[in-house]
mmCIF file of C-alpha atoms in Angstrom:
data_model
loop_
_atom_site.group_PDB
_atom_site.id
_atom_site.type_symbol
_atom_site.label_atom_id
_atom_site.label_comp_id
_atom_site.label_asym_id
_atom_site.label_seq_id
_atom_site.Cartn_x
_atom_site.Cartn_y
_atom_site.Cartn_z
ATOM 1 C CA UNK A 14 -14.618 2.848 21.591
ATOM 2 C CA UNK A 15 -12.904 5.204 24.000
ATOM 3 C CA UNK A 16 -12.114 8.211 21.775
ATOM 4 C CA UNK A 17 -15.475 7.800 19.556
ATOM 5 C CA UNK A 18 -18.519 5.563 20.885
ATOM 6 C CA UNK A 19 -19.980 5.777 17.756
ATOM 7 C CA UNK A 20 -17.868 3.485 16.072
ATOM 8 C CA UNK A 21 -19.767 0.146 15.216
ATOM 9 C CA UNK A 22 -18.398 -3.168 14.472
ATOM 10 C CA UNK A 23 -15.747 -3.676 17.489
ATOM 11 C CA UNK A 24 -15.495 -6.849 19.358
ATOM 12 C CA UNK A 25 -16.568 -6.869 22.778
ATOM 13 C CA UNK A 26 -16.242 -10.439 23.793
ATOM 14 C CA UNK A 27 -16.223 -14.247 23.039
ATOM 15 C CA UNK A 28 -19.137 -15.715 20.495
ATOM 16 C CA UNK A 29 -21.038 -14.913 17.084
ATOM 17 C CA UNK A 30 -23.239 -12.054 18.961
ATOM 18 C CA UNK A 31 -20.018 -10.649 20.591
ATOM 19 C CA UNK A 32 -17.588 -10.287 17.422
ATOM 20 C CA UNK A 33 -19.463 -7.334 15.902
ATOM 21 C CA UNK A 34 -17.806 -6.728 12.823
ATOM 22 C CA UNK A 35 -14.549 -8.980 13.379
ATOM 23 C CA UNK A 36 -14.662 -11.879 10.737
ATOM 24 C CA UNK A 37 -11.114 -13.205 11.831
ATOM 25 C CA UNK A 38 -11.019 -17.340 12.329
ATOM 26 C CA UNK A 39 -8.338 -18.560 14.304
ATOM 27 C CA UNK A 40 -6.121 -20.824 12.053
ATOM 28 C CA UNK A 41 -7.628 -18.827 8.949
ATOM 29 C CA UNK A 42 -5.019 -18.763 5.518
ATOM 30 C CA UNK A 43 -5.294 -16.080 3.086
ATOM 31 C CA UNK A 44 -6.776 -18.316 0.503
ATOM 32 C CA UNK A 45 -9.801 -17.967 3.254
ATOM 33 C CA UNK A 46 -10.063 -14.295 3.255
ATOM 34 C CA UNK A 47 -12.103 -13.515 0.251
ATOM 35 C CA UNK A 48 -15.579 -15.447 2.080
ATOM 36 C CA UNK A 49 -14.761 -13.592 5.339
ATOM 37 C CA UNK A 50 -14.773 -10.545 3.025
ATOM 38 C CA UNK A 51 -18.646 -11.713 1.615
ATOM 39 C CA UNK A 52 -19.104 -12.285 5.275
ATOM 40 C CA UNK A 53 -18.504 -9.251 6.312
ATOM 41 C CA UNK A 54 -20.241 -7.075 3.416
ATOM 42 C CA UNK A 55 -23.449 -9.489 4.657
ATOM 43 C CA UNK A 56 -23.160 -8.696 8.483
ATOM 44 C CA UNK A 57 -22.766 -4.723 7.483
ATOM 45 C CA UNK A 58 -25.746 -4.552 4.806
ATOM 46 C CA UNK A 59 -28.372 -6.483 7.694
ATOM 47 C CA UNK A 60 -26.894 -4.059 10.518
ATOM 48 C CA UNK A 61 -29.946 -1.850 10.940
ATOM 49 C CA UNK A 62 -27.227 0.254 12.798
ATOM 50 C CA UNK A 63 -24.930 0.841 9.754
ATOM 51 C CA UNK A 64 -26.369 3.256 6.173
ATOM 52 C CA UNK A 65 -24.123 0.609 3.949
ATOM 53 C CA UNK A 66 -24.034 3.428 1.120
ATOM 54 C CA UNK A 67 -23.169 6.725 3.627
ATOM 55 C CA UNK A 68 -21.276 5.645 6.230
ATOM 56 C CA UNK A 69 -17.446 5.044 6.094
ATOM 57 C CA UNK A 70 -16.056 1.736 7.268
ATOM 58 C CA UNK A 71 -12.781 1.454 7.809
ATOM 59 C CA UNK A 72 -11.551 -2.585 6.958
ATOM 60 C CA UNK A 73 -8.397 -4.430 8.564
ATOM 61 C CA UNK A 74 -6.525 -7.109 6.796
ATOM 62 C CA UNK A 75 -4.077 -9.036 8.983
ATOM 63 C CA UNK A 76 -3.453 -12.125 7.573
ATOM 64 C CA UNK A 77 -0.331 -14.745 6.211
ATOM 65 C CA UNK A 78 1.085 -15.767 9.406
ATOM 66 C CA UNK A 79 -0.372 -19.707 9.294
ATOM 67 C CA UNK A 80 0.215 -19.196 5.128
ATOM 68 C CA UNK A 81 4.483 -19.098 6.001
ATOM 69 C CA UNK A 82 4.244 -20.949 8.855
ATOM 70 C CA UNK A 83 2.698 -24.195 6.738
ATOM 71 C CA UNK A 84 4.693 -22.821 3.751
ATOM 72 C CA UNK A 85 7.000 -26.174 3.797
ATOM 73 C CA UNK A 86 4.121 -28.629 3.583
ATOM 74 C CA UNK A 87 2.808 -27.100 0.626
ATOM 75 C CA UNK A 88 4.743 -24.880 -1.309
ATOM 76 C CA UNK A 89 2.319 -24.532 -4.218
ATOM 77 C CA UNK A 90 -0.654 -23.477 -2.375
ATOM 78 C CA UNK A 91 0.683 -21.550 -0.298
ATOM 79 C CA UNK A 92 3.154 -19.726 -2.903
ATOM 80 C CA UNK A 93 3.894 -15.758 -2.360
ATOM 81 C CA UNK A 94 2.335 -15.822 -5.912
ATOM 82 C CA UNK A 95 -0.850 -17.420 -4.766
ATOM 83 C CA UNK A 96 -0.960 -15.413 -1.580
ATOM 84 C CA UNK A 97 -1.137 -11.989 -3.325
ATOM 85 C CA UNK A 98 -3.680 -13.610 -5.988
ATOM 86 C CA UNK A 99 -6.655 -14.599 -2.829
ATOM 87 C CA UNK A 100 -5.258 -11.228 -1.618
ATOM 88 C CA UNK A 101 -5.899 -9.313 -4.886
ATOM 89 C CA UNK A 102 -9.429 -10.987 -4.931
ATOM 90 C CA UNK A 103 -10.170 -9.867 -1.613
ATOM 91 C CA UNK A 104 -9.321 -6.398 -2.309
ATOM 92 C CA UNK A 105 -11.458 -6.484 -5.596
ATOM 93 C CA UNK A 106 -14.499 -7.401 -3.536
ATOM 94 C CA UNK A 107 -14.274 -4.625 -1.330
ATOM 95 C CA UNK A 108 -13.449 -2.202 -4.245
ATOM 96 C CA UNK A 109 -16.753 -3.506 -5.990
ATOM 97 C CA UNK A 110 -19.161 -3.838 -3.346
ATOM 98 C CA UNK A 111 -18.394 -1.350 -0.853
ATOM 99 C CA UNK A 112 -18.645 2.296 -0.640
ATOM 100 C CA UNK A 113 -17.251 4.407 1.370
ATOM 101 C CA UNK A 114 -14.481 2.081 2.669
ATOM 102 C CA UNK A 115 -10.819 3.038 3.825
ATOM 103 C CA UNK A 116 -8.721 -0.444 3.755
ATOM 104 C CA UNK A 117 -5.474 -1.331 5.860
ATOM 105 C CA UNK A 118 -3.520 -4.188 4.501
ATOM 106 C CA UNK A 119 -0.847 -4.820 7.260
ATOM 107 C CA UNK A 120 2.365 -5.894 6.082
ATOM 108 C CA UNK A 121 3.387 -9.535 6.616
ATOM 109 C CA UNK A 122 5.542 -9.893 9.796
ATOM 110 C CA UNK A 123 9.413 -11.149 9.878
ATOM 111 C CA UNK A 124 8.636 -14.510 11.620
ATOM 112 C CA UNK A 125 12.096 -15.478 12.348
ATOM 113 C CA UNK A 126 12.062 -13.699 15.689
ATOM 114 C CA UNK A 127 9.609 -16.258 16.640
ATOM 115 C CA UNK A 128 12.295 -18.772 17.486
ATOM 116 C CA UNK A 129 13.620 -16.889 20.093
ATOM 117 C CA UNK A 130 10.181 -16.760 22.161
ATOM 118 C CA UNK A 131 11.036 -19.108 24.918
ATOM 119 C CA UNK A 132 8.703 -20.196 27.548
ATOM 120 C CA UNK A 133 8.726 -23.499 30.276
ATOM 121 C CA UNK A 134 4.883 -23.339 29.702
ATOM 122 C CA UNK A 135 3.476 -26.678 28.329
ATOM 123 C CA UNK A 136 1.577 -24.886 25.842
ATOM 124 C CA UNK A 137 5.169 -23.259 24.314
ATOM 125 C CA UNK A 138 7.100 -26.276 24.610
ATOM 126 C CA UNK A 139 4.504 -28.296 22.277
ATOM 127 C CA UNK A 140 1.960 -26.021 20.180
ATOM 128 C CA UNK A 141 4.665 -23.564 19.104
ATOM 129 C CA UNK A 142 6.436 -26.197 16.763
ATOM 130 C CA UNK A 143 2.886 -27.750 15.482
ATOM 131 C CA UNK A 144 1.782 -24.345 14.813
ATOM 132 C CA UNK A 145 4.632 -22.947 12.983
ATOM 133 C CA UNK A 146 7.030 -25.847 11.531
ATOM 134 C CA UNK A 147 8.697 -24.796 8.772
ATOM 135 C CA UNK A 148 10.345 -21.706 10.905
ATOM 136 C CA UNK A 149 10.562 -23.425 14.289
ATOM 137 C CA UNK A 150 11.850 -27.160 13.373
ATOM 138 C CA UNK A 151 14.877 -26.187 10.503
ATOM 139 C CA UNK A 152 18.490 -25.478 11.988
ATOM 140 C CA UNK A 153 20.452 -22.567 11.995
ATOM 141 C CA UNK A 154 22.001 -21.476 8.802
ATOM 142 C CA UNK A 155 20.026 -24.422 7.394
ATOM 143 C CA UNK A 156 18.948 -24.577 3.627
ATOM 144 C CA UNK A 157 15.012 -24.784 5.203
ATOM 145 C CA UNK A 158 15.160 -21.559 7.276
ATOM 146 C CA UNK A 159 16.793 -20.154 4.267
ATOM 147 C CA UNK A 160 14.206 -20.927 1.992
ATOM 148 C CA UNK A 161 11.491 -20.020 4.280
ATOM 149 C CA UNK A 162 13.144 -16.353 5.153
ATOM 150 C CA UNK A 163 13.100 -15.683 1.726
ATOM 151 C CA UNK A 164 9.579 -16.866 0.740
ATOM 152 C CA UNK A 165 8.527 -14.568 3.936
ATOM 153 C CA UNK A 166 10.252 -10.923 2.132
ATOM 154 C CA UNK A 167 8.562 -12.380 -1.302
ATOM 155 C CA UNK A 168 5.354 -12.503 0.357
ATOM 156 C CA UNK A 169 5.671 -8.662 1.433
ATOM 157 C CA UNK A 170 7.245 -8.029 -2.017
ATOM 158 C CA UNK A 171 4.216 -9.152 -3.311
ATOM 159 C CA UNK A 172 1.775 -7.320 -1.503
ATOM 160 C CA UNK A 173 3.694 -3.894 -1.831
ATOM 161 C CA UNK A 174 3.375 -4.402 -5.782
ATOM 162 C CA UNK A 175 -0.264 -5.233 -5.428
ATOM 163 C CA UNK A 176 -1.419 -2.384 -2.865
ATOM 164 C CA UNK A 177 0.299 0.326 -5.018
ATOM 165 C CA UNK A 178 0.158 -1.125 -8.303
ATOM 166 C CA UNK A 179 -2.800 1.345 -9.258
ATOM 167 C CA UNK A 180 -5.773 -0.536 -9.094
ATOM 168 C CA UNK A 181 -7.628 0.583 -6.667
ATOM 169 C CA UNK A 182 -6.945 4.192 -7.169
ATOM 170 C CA UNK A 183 -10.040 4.969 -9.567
ATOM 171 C CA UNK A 184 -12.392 5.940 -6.596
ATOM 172 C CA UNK A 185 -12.333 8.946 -4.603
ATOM 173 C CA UNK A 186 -14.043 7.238 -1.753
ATOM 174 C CA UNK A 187 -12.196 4.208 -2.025
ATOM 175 C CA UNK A 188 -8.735 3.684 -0.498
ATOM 176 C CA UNK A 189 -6.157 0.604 0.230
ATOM 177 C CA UNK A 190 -3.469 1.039 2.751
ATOM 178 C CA UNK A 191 -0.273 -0.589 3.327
ATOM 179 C CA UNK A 192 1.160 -0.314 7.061
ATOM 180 C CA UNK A 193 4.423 -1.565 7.240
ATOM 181 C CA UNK A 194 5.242 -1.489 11.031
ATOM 182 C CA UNK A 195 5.770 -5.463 10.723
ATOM 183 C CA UNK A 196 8.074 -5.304 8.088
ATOM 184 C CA UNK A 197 11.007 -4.984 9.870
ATOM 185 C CA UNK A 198 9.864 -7.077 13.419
ATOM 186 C CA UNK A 199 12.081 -6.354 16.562
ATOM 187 C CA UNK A 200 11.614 -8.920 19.151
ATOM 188 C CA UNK A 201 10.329 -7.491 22.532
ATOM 189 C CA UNK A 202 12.972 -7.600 25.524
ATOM 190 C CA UNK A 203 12.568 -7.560 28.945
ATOM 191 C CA UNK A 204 15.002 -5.591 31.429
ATOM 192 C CA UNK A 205 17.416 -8.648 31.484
ATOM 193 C CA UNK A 206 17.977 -8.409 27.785
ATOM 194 C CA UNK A 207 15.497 -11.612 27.040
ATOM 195 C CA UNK A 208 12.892 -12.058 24.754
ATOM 196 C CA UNK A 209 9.680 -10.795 27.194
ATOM 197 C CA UNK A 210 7.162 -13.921 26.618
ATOM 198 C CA UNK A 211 3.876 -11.397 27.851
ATOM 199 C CA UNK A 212 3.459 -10.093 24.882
ATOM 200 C CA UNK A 213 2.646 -13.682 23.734
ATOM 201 C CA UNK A 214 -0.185 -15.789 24.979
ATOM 202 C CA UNK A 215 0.612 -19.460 26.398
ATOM 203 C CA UNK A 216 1.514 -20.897 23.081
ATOM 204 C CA UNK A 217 4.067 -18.171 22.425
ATOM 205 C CA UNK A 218 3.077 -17.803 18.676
ATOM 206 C CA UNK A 219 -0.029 -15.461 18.826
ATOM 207 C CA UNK A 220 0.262 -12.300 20.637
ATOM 208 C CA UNK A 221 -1.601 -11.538 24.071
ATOM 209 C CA UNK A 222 -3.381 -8.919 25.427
ATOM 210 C CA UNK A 223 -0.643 -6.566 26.093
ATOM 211 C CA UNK A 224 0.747 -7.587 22.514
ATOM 212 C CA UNK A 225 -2.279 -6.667 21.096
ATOM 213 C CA UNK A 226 -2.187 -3.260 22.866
ATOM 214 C CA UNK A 227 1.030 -2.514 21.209
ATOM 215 C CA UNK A 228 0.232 -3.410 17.497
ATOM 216 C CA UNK A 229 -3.154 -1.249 18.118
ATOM 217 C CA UNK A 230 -0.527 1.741 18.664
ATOM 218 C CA UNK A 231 1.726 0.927 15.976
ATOM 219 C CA UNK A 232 -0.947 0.183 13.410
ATOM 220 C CA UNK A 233 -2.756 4.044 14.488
ATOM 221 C CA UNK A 234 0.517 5.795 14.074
ATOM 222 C CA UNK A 235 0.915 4.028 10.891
ATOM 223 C CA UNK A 236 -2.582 5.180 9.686
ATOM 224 C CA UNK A 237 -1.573 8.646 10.724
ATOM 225 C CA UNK A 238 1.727 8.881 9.066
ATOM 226 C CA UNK A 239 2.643 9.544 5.090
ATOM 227 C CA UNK A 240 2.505 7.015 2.615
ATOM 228 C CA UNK A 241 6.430 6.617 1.683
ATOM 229 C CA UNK A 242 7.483 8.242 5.582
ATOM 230 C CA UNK A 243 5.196 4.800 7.333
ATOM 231 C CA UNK A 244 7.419 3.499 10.300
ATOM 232 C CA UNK A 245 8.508 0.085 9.225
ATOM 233 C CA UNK A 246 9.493 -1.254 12.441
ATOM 234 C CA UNK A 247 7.606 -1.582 16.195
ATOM 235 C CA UNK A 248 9.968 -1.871 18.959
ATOM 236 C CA UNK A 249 7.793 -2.926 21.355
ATOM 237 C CA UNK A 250 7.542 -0.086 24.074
ATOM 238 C CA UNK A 251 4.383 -0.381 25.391
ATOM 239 C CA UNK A 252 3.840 3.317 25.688
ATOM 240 C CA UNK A 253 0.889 5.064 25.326
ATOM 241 C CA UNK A 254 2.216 8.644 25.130
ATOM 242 C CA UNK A 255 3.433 8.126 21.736
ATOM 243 C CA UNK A 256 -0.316 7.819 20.132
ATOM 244 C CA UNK A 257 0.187 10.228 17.281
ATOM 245 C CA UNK A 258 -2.953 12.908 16.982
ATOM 246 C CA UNK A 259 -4.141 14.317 13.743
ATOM 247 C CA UNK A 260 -2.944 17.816 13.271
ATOM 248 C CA UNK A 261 -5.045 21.205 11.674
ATOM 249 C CA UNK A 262 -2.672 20.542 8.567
ATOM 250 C CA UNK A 263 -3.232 16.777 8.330
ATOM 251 C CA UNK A 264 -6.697 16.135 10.064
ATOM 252 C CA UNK A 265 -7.294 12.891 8.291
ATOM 253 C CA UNK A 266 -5.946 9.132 7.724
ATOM 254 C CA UNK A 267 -2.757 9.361 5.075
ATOM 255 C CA UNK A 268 -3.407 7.396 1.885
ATOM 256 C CA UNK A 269 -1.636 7.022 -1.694
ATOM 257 C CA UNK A 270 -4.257 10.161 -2.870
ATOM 258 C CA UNK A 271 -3.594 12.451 -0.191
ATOM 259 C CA UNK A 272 0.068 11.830 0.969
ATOM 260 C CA UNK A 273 2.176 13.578 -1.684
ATOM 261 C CA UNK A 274 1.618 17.330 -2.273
ATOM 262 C CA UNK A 275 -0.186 18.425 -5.589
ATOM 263 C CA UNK A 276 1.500 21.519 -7.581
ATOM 264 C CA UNK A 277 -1.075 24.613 -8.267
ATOM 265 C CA UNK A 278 -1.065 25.724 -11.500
ATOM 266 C CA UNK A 279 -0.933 29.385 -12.283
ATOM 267 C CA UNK A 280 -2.615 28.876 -15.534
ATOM 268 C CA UNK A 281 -6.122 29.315 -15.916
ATOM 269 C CA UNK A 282 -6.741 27.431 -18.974
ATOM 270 C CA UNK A 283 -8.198 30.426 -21.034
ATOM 271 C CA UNK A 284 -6.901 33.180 -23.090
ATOM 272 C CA UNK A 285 -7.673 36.450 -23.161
ATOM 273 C CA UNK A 286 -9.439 38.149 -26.154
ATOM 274 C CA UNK A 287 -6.705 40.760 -26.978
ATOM 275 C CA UNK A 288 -3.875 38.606 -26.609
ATOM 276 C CA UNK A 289 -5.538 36.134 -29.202
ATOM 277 C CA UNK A 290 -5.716 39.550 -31.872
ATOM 278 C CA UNK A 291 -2.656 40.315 -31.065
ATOM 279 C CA UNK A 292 -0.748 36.923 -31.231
ATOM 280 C CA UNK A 293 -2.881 36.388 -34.540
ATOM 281 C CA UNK A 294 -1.415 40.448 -35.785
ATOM 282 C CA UNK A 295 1.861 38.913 -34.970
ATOM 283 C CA UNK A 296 1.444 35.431 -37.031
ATOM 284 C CA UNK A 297 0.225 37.381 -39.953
ATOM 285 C CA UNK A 298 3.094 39.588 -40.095
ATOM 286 C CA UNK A 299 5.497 36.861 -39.429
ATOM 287 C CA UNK A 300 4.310 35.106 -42.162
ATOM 288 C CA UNK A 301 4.210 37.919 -44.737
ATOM 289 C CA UNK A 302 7.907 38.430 -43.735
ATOM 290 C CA UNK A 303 8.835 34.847 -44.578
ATOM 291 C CA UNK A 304 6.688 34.511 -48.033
ATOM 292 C CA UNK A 305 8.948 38.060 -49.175
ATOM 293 C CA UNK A 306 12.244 36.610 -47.742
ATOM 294 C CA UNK A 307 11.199 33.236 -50.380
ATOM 295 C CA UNK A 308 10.585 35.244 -52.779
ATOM 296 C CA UNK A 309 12.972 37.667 -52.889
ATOM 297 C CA UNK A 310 16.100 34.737 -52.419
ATOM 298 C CA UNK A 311 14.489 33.528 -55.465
ATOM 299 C CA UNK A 312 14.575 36.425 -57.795
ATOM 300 C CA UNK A 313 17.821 37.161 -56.868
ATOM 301 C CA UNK A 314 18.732 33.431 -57.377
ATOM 302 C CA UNK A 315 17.023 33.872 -60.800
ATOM 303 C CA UNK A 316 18.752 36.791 -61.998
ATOM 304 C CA UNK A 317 22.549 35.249 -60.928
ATOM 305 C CA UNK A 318 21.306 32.423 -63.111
ATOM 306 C CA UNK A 319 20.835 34.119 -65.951
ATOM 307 C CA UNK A 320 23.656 36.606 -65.545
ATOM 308 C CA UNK A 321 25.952 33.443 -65.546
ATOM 309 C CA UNK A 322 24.409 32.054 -68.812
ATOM 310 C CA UNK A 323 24.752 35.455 -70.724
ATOM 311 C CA UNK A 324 28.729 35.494 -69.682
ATOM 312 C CA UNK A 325 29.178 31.792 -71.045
ATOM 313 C CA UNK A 326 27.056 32.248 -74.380
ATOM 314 C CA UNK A 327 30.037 35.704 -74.849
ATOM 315 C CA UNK A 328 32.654 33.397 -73.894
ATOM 316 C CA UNK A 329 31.938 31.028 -76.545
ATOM 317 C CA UNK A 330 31.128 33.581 -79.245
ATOM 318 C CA UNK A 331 34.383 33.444 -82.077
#
């Protein structure tokens, strides 16, 4: 809203008139996503603000967080498998239906730092354990945590196969993202070497304001960096002077189709006239060459032949 006004669709408060574009429910599981997806193509097509077919949208999916944190109760439901099949049909909606559309799937977060967000707050001491059980409640070096670690780097297995797996890449104005700077998560620290509880709101599982701020940076310079070169880490800095730009080279968001450089060819597909006559001069003679060469080895083969028999038939003459 600050760089470009003209942007439509960003939240600006609390409440249905407020959200804008921003389809996110609070407690939402992937297997959820694919009817805020309808939602949102709805909302966009009755905007009298927005040309559906012209404009380009650019669509955010940050989702998984309550899928691994609930993982224990349910394990079939909410399977990595499962996850990147509600994810799949969410990205198949958008590839249908809408035009023009640029498509950010962020990269699953490593929860495990979550159990070292500490806070006396009422809210951290009991929602932070109903929220998240299956990370919070097993022990250390348990079997549980184990499991649940491993189920969280299947999940972004997963949705690295199904991002670049190629189906999505039959459109030219069509285009789905993955930003990694969760993939490797580095717990915030304050100056005493503890893990800094403001970026977390009161129930230290969802991230606050100033939280917020930071994954807005990370997930820009993410946009704005190469697919296969993406940062796959945030450190928490809460910097603003390292928003990346785009540059005169690069002036655009980095995708699969426009990250990796495309090698010219000096070939112009066509032949020129006289080097067809010629190349055909040069066949002809070739061939003539090769039809006397037969030939020739087989008169002389001929006349050995029959040199041979005329020496046996005097051999054998008494």
């Amino acid at each position: 809203r600050k760089f470009n006004p003209d942007i439509k669709g960003a939240s600006k408060g609390i409440g249905k008139r407020q959200t804008g574009f921003n389809m996110a429910v609070s407690g939402a599981k992937m297997a959820e996503i694919p009817q805020q997806i309808h939602n949102l193509i709805i909302t966009m097509k009755n905007d009298s603000t927005v040309n559906f077919q012209n404009d380009w949208k650019l669509v955010t999916l940050f989702i998984g967080g309550n899928d691994l944190c609930q993982y224990c109760n349910d394990r079939v439901t909410l399977s990595p498998q499962n996850y990147s099949h509600h994810m799949r049909m969410s990205l198949d909606i958008l590839y249908k239906e809408v035009p023009r559309a640029i498509v950010n799937v962020l990269e699953i977060l490593e929860i495990e730092g979550l159990r070292r967000i500490k806070s006396d707050s009422l809210g951290c001491n009991l929602i932070q354990k109903q929220v998240c059980p299956c990370f919070l409640l097993p022990g250390e070096d348990s079997p549980e945590l184990a499991e649940i670690k491993r189920i969280n780097r299947d999940v972004q297995i997963e949705t690295e196969k199904l991002v670049y797996g190629g189906n999505y890449d039959g459109r030219e104005d069509f285009a789905v993202v993955l930003q990694p700077f969760f993939k490797n998560t580095i717990v915030p620290l304050d100056t005493d070497g503890r893990p800094d509880s403001t970026y977390f709101s009161k129930d230290c599982f969802h991230f606050s304001e100033r939280g917020h701020a930071d994954m807005a940076t990370a997930l820009w310079n993410n946009m704005l960096e190469p697919v296969g070169q993406k940062q796959t880490y945030n450190n928490f800095t809460n910097a603003r002077n390292n928003l990346k730009c785009p540059t005169e080279e690069h002036p655009y968001i980095f995708t699969k189709g426009n990250s990796f450089p495309t090698t010219a060819s000096d070939c112009s597909g066509s032949v020129p006239a006289w080097l067809a006559a010629v190349l055909a001069i040069v066949g002809l003679l070739i061939g003539w060459v090769i039809t006397w060469t037969v030939f020739f080895c087989r008169d002389k083969t001929s006349k050995r032949k029959m040199m041979t028999s005329s020496l046996g038939m005097k051999e054998t003459t008494f």
